[in-house]
XYZ file of C-alpha atoms in Angstrom:
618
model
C -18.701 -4.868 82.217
C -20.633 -1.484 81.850
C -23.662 -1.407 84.291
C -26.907 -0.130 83.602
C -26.761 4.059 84.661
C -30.350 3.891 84.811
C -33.296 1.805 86.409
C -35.387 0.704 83.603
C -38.624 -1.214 83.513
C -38.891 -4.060 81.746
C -41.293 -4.429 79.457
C -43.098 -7.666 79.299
C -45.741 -6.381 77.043
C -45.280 -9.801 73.545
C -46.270 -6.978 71.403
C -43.435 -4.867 72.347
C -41.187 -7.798 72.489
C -41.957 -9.676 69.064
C -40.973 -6.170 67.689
C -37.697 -6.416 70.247
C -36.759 -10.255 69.475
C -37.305 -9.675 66.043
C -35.191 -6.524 65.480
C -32.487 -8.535 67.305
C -32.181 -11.638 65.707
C -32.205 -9.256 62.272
C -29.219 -7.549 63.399
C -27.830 -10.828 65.069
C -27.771 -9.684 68.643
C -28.179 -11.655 71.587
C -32.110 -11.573 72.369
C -31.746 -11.355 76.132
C -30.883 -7.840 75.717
C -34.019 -6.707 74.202
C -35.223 -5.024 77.674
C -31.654 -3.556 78.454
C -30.707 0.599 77.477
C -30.542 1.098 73.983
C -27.367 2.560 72.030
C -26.742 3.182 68.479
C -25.208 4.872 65.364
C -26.769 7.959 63.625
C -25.863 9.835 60.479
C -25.762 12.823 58.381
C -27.637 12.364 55.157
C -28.601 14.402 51.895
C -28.373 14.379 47.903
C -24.820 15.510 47.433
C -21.218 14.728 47.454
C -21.058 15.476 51.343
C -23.208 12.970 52.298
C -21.363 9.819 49.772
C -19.063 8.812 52.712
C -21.322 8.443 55.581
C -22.823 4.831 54.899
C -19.906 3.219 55.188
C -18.844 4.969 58.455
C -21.966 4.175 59.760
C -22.221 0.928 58.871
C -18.718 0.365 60.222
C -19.500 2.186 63.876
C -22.366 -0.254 63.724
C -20.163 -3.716 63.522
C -18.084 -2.183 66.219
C -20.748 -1.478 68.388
C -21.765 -5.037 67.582
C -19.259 -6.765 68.757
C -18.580 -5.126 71.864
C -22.376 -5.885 73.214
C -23.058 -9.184 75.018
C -24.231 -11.042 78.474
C -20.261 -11.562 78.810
C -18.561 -9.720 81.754
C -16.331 -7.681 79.235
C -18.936 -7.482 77.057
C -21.387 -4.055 77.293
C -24.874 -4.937 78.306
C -27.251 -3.151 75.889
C -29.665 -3.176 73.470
C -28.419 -1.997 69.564
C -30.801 -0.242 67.504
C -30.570 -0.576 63.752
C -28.718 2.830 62.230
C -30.619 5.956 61.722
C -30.091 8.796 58.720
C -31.467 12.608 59.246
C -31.938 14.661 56.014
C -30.521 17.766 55.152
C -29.816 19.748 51.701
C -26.260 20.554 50.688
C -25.197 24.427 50.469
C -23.033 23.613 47.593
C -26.058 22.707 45.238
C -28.498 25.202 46.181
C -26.374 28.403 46.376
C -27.726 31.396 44.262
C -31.340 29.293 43.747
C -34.506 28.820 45.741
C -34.085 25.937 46.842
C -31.290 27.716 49.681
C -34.058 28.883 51.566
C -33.678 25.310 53.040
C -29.914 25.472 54.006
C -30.233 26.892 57.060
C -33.502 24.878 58.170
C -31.885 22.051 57.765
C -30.192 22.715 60.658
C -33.721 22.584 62.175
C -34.885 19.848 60.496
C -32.025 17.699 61.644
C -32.955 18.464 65.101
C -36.346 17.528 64.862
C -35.669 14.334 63.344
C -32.837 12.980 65.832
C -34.605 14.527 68.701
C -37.666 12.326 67.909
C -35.321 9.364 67.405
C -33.607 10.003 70.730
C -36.912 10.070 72.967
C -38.501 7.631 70.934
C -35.804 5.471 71.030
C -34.429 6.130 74.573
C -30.989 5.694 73.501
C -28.538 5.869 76.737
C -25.452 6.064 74.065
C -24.949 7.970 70.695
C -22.337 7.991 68.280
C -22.743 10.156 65.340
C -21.345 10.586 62.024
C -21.364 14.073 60.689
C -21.669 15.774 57.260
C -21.669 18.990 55.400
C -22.272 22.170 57.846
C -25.970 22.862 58.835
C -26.954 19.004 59.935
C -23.291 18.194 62.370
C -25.066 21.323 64.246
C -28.693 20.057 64.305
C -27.092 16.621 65.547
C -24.975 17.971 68.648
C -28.122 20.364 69.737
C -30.579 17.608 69.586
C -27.730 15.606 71.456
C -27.454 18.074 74.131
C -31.536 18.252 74.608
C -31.402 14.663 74.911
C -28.069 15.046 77.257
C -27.041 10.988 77.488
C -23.371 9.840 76.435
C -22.560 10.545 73.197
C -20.064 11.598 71.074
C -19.692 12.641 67.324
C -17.186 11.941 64.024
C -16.740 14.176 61.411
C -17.104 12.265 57.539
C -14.031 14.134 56.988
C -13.823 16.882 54.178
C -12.782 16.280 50.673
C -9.219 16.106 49.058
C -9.161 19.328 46.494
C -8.703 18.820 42.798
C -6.157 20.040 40.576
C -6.495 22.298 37.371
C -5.498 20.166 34.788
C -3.855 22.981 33.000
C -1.932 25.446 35.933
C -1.402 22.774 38.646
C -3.447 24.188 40.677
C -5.435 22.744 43.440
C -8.788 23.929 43.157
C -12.016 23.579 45.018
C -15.414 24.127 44.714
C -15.082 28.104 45.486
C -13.187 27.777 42.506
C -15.883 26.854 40.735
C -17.962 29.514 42.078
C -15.350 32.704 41.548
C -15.251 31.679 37.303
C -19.605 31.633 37.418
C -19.686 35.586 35.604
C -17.073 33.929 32.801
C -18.154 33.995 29.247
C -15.805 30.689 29.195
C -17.774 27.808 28.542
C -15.051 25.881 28.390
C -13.126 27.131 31.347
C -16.373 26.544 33.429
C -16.970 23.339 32.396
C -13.347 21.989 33.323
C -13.152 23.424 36.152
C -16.338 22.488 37.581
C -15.216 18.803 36.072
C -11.922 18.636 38.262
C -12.711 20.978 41.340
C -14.123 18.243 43.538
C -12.860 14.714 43.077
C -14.338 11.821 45.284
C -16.525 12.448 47.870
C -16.252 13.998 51.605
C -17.215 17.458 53.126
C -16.064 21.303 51.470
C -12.263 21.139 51.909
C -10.720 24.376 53.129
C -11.678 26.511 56.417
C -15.329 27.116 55.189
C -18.259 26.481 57.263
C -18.182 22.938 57.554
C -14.091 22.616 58.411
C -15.034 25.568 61.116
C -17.971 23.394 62.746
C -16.054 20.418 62.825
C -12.878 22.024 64.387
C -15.389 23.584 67.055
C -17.136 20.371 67.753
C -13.536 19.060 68.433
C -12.138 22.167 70.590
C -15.822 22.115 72.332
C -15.164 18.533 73.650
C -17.709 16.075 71.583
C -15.466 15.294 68.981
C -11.990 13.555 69.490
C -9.465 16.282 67.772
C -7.355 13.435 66.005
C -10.783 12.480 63.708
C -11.202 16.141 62.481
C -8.506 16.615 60.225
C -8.174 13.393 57.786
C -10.169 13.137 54.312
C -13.301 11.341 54.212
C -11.452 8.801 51.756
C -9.466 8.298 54.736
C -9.235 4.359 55.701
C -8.347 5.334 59.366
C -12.350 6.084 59.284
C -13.544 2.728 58.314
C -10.373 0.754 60.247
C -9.643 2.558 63.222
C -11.339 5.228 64.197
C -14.678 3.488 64.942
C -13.251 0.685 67.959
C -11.794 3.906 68.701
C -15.215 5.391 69.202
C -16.608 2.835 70.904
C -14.477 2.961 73.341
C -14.733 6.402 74.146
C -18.546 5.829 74.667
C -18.450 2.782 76.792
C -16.294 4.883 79.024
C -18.843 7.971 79.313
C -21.557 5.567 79.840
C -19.600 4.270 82.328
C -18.538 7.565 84.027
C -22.251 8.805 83.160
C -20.369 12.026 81.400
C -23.004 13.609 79.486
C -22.989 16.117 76.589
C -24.066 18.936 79.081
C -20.391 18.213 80.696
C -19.008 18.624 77.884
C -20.243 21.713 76.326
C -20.323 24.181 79.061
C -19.633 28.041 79.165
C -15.413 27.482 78.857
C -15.793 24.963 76.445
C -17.774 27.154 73.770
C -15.489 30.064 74.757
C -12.579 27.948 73.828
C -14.297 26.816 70.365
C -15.148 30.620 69.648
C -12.129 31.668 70.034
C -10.398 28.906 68.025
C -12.845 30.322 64.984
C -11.766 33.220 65.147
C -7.925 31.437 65.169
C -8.955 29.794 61.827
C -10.403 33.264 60.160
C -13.568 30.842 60.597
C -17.005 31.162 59.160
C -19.558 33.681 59.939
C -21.753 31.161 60.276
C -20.330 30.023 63.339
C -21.831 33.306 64.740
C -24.990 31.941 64.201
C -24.190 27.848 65.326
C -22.349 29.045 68.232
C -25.727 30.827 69.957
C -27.214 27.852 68.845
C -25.445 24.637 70.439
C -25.260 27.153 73.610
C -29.300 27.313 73.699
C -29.223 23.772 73.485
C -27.015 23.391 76.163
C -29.162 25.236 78.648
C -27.903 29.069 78.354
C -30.554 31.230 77.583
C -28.433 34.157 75.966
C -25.227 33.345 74.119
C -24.237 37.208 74.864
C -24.733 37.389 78.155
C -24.133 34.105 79.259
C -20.917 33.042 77.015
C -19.050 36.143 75.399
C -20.208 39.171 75.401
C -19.731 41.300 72.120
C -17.318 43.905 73.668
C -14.851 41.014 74.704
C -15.737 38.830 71.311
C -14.400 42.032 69.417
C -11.431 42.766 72.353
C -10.546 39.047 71.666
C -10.275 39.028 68.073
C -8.288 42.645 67.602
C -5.825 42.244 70.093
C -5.417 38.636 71.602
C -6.111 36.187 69.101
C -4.293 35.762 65.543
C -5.219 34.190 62.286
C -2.857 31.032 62.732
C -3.466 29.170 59.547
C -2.780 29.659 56.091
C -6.294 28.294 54.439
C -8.519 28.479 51.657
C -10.547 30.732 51.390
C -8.342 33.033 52.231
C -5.273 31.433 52.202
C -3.786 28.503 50.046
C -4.469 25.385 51.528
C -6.967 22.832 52.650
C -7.697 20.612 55.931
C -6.403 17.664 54.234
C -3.186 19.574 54.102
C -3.496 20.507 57.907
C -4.239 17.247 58.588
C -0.658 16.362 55.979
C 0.615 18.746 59.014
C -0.179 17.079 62.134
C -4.031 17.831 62.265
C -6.011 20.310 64.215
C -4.233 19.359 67.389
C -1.184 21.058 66.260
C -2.559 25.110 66.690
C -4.530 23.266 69.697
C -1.463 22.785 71.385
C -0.218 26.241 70.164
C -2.841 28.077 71.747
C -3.038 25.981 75.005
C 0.621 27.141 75.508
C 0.119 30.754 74.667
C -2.780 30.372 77.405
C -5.688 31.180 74.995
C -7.412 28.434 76.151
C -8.634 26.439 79.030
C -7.263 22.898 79.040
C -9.056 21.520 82.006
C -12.479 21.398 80.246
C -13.828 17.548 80.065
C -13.736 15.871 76.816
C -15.884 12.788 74.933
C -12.875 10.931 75.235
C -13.173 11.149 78.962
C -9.574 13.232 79.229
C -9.756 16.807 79.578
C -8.507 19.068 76.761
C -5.042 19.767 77.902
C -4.577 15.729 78.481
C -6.425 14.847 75.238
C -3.583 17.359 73.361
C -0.686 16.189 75.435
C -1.834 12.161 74.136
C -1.925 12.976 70.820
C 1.638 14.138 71.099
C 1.414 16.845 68.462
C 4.278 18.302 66.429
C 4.903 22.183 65.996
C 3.386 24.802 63.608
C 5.423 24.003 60.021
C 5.047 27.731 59.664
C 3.568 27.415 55.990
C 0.550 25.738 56.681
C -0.175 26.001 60.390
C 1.768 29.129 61.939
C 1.955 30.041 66.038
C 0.671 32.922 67.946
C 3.791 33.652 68.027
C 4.530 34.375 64.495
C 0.846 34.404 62.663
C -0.334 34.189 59.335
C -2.376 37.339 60.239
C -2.061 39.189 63.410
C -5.597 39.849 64.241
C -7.987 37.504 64.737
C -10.374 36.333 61.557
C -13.919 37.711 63.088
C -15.614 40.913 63.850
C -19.040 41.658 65.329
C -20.274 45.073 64.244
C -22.830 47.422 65.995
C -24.019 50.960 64.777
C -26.948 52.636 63.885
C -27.994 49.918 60.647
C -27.158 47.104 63.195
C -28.455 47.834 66.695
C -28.719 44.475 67.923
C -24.665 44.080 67.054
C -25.704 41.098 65.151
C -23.581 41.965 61.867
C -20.058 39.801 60.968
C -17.512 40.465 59.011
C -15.223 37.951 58.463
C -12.053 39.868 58.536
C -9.457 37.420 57.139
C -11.141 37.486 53.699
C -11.274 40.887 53.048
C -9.205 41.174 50.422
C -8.995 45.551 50.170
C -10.958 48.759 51.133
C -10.462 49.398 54.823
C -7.652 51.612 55.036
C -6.919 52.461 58.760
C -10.083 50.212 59.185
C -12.060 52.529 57.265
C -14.759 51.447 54.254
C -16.868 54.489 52.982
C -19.234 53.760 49.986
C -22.540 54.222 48.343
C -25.400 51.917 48.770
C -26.989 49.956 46.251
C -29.999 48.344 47.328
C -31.784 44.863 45.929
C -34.607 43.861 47.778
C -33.396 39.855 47.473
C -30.527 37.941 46.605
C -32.455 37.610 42.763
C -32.313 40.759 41.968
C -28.276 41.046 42.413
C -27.946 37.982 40.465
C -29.716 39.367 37.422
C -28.054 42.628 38.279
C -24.635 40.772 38.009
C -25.622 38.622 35.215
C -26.791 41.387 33.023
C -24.843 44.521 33.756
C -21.933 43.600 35.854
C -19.659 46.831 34.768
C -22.231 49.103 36.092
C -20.196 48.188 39.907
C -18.356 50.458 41.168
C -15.783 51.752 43.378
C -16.703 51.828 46.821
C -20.498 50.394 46.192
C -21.816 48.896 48.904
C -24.109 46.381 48.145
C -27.364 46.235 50.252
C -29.103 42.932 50.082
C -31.764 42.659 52.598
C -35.611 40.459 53.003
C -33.073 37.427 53.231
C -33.016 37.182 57.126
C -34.652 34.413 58.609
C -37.855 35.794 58.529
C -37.511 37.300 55.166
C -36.219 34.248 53.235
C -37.984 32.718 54.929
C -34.415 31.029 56.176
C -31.882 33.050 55.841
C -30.285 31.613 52.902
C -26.602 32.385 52.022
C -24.894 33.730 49.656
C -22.021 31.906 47.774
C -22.890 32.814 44.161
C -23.382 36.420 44.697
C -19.930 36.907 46.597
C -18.307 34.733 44.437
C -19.280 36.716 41.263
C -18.570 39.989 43.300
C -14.673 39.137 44.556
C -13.918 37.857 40.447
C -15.636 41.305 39.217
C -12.954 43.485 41.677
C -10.527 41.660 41.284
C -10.758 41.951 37.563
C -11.159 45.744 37.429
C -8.686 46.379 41.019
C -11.993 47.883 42.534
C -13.304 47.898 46.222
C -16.818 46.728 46.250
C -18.672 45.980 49.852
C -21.758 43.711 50.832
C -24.157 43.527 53.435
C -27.005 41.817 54.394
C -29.639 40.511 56.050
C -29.065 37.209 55.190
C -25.479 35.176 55.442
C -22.654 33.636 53.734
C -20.943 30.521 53.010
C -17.664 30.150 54.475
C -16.272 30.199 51.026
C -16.907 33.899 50.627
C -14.307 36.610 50.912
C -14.565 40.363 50.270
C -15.845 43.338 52.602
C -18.588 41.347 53.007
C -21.112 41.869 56.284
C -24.015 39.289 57.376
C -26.279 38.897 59.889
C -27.684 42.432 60.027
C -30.314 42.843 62.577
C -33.083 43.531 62.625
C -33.447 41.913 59.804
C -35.485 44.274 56.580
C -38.693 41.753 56.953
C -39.325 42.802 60.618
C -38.294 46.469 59.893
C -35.110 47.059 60.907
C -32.734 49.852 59.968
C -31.420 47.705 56.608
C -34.973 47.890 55.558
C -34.878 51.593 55.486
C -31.334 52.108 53.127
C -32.098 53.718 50.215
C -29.942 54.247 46.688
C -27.376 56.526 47.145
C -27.126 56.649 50.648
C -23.654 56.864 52.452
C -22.476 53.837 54.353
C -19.599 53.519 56.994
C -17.655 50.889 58.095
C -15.319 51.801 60.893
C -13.455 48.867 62.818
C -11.931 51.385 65.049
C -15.143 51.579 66.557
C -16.859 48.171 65.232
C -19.861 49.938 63.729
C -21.912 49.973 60.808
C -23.904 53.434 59.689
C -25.586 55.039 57.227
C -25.465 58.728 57.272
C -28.321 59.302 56.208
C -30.432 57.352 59.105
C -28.449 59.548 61.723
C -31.004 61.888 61.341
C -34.398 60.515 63.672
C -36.516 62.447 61.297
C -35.640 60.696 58.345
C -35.484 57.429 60.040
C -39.226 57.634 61.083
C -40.560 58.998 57.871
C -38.890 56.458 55.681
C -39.981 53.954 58.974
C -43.265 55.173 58.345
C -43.646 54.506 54.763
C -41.918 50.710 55.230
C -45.200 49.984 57.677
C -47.239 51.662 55.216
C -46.298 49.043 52.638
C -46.376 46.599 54.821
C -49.460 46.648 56.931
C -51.997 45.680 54.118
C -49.894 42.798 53.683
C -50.832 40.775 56.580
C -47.679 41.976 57.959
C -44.805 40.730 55.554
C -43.326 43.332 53.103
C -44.323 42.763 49.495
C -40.354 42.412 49.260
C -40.192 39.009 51.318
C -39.532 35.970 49.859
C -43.011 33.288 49.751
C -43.254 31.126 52.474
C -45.009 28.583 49.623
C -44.841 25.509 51.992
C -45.517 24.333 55.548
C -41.547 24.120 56.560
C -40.685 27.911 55.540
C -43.955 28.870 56.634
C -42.797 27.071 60.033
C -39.363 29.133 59.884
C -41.424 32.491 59.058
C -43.527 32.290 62.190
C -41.442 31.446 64.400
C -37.604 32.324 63.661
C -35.340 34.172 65.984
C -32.651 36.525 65.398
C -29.287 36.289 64.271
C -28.613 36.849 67.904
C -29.987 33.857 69.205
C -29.092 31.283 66.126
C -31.460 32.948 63.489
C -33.750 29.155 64.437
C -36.889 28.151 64.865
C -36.816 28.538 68.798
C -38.645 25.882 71.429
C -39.555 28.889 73.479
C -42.571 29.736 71.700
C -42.882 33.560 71.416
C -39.876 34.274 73.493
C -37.668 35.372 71.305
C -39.678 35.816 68.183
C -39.516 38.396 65.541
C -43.345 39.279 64.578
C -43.082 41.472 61.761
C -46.505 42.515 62.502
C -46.180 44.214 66.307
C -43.263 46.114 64.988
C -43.175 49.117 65.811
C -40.389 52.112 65.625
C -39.409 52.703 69.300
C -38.139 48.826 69.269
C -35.489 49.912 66.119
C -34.012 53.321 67.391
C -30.068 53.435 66.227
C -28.572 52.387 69.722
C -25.925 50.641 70.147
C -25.733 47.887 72.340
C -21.952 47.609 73.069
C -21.136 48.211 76.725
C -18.593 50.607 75.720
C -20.534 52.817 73.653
């Protein structure tokens, strides 16, 4: 029998418990438990196909949490609370409209929510089912604030489709890459047959890297990563599984700050950068760290100098995935599952296997259960013998990216860094719009070597730094059509999906007046991985910088602060994200700390921007 871990008062109050007896006999448990620690089953939940699996995983966790609570000595002696849902939008949907100003936030939003239903609740035991990218990282933060025993399961990602005509599996990128076609018909079947069923985005985009971190970092069991969300193991097995593993961290009192400590993130970075992960783990990774007590993800995890050491000389690209490879998770999972290049890299001593898991076992004995097979060396490779030999992210510094904020997500780039070189031309759209009626309407004017600017999409300029799917998408089919090199940075960030010389997270950010905000037509742009750094030429020069610093304040101060340029904050939430969001740096969130961390756009003021480089070794 699991014992109470904490003393609780019981609550005699016959409001409180005609509320309590009621909700019990509703969900038929026992009603002597009404004044006992509460536990429960949350999920994921939004408007698209993401989200169309969850119910029934919840529902099933639910039933199995059911049964195992009762007054009987083998029995767990708590309270169940009736299934909760947070809300969050789907990136899919919304990329290349408004409406992705609310991607990221949903991150935030998802917080809010389950940390409200955490305290209000006073759940002593969590299981949650996960979904899409933004909300799986919302849940484990709020999780960590709340810090009692829980543990989470992805939904599981969905099983690609097949082009009818080539054979083909296909995806939703797919979809994406054929958006500049003049073929109606080619879009339409396409879009028709790229994503069959239901489940999560399919290859190593955003979602498949959160979900293998949350594994790696110890608050997901590795073995539930991999398989589809159309996967009956989800609905048969997986949940007594779950239960389980909570009864025994309940009983052991292991709580999520355990689990996600300072080796455990370092082991989840560096498997993203194993998987040629997302760049938006660069911003989820500074995030779950807050949340688990650290005040500076730089400082207190990795700092950028060994990030960058890590991922150019230690740590390879080890599987061969969309979107820069050919295949999905469900063929990785076909493979073994994520425990496979685990194993791989806990041999080649890459990571640290003695970190505590949900499932009570520490990494190394988690792996060594699961009894994993070797690399196939198609789909999962080793360190060994790679798919690529350097490692799939880079963190860039220079004089347009001082705070060493900007990613590059090196296993996409598909061309234009010769010896790590990239030497172009700006061309500068003050929003994400702009470049989409730029690309709609007069896509041959690209060129060799542009480099796309695309800045007053940071997370105070969205407001909520959306990302930027559409745009790339169009971009990679334009240069590959026409065998041209065409770069992009920004402010803002990307889906996982994207490939190209493409480079997110700038900061400062254009809206608070940092260098990006400054870039004008014309001018030349570096990027040099020799030295990790981002430049423009023409900002070398401090008399330029100031005077064109100068006139950016100029148009901004009679503005109440926020560059004409910025997107509207036109309701409460993005107003919410405006005033208070932090950089890239620290999650690019709306940050507890109050003013700690926050970007003001009005008390900028030049000294704060000069072109220094914050890498030790600079």
């Amino acid at each position: 029998m699991i014992k109470n871990t904490r003393t609780v008062l019981i609550d005699t109050n016959p409001g409180r418990n005609s509320q309590t007896y009621g909700i019990a006999r509703e969900l038929g448990t026992n009603v002597e438990l009404i004044h006992e620690p509460s536990v429960g089953v949350i999920g994921n939940k939004g408007d698209s196909q993401c989200y169309l699996g969850v119910l029934t995983k919840v529902q099933a966790i639910h039933e199995a949490l059911k049964a195992r609570i009762g007054l009987a000595q083998d029995k767990m002696r708590f309270r169940l609370v009736q299934p909760e849902f947070t809300v969050a939008t789907s990136d899919g949907i919304r990329n290349g409209t408004k409406e992705m100003r609310y991607s990221l936030i949903g991150r935030e939003v998802t917080n809010d929510s389950l940390c409200e239903h955490l305290s209000a609740t006073g759940l002593e035991g969590l299981i949650a089912v996960v979904a899409c990218d933004k909300p799986p990282v919302g849940t484990l933060s709020a999780v960590l604030e709340h810090n009692r025993p829980a543990i989470i399961m992805s939904d599981g990602s969905i099983t690609p489709g097949k082009d009818s005509i080539t054979g083909d599996a296909i995806d939703i990128i797919s979809s994406y890459q054929i958006a500049g076609s003049d073929d109606e018909d080619l879009k339409r079947r396409i879009s028709l047959e790229s994503c069959p069923g239901f489940g999560s985005c399919g290859g190593m985009f955003t979602y498949n890297t959160m979900q293998t971190f949350l594994g790696v970092v110890g608050m997901e069991p590795l073995h539930m990563v991999s398989p589809a969300s159309q996967d009956q193991k989800r609905i048969k097995k997986f949940p007594i599984e779950l239960v389980s593993y909570l009864e025994k961290l309940i009983k052991n009192n292991i709580t999520p700050r355990d689990i996600v400590n300072r080796d455990s993130i370092r082991n989840a970075i560096i498997v993203a950068m194993s998987v040629g992960g997302s760049t938006n783990v660069m911003l989820h990774a500074p995030e779950i760290a807050r949340a688990a007590g650290y005040k500076d993800f730089y400082s207190d995890i990795i700092s950028a100098d060994e990030f960058n050491h890590l991922s150019q000389n230690v740590v390879p690209v080890i599987v061969n995935a969309r979107p820069f490879g050919k295949y999905s998770m469900v063929d990785i999972d076909d493979k073994g599952g994520i425990q496979v290049f685990v194993k791989d890299l806990l041999d080649a001593g890459l990571l640290k296997g003695d970190v505590i898991t949900c499932t009570g076992m520490t990494l190394a004995e988690q792996v060594e259960s699961l009894s994993p097979n070797s690399p196939d060396g198609d789909v999962i490779y080793s360190v060994k013998n790679p798919f690529k030999q350097t490692g799939g992210l880079r963190l860039l510094g220079g004089n347009l990216s001082p705070e060493c904020s900007a990613v590059l997500k090196l296993a996409g780039v598909e061309g234009g860094l010769e010896n790590n070189l990239f030497k172009g031309f700006a061309r500068v759209f003050n929003g994400e719009n702009d470049l989409l009626k730029f690309l709609d309407s007069t896509p041959d004017k690209l060129q060799n070597n542009d480099m796309i600017v695309v800045r007053y999409e940071g997370p105070v300029g969205g407001p909520g730094m959306p990302e930027m799917l559409d745009s790339t998408s169009r971009i990679t089919a334009i240069c590959r059509d026409k065998n041209i090199v065409v770069g992009l940075m920004t402010d803002g960030r990307f889906s996982g999906g994207s490939v190209g010389l493409v480079i997110g997270h700038v900061g400062p950010e254009a809206a608070i007046g940092g260098p990006i905000a400054l870039i004008e037509n014309g001018d030349e742009i570096e990027v040099n991985l020799n030295v990790n750094e981002i430049n423009c030429k023409q900002l070398q020069n401090t008399e330029t910088y100031q005077e064109r610093f100068e006139k950016w304040k100029s148009e901004t101060d009679p503005n109440a602060g926020i560059h004409p340029f910025a997107g509207q904050a036109d309701t409460r939430l993005l107003n919410r994200m405006r005033k208070s969001a932090v950089s890239a740096i620290y999650g690019a969130g709306m940050h507890p700390n109050g003013d700690l961390f926050v970007c003001d756009p009005r008390q900028v003021e030049f000294s704060n921007f000069k072109p220094v480089n914050k890498f030790t070794n600079s």
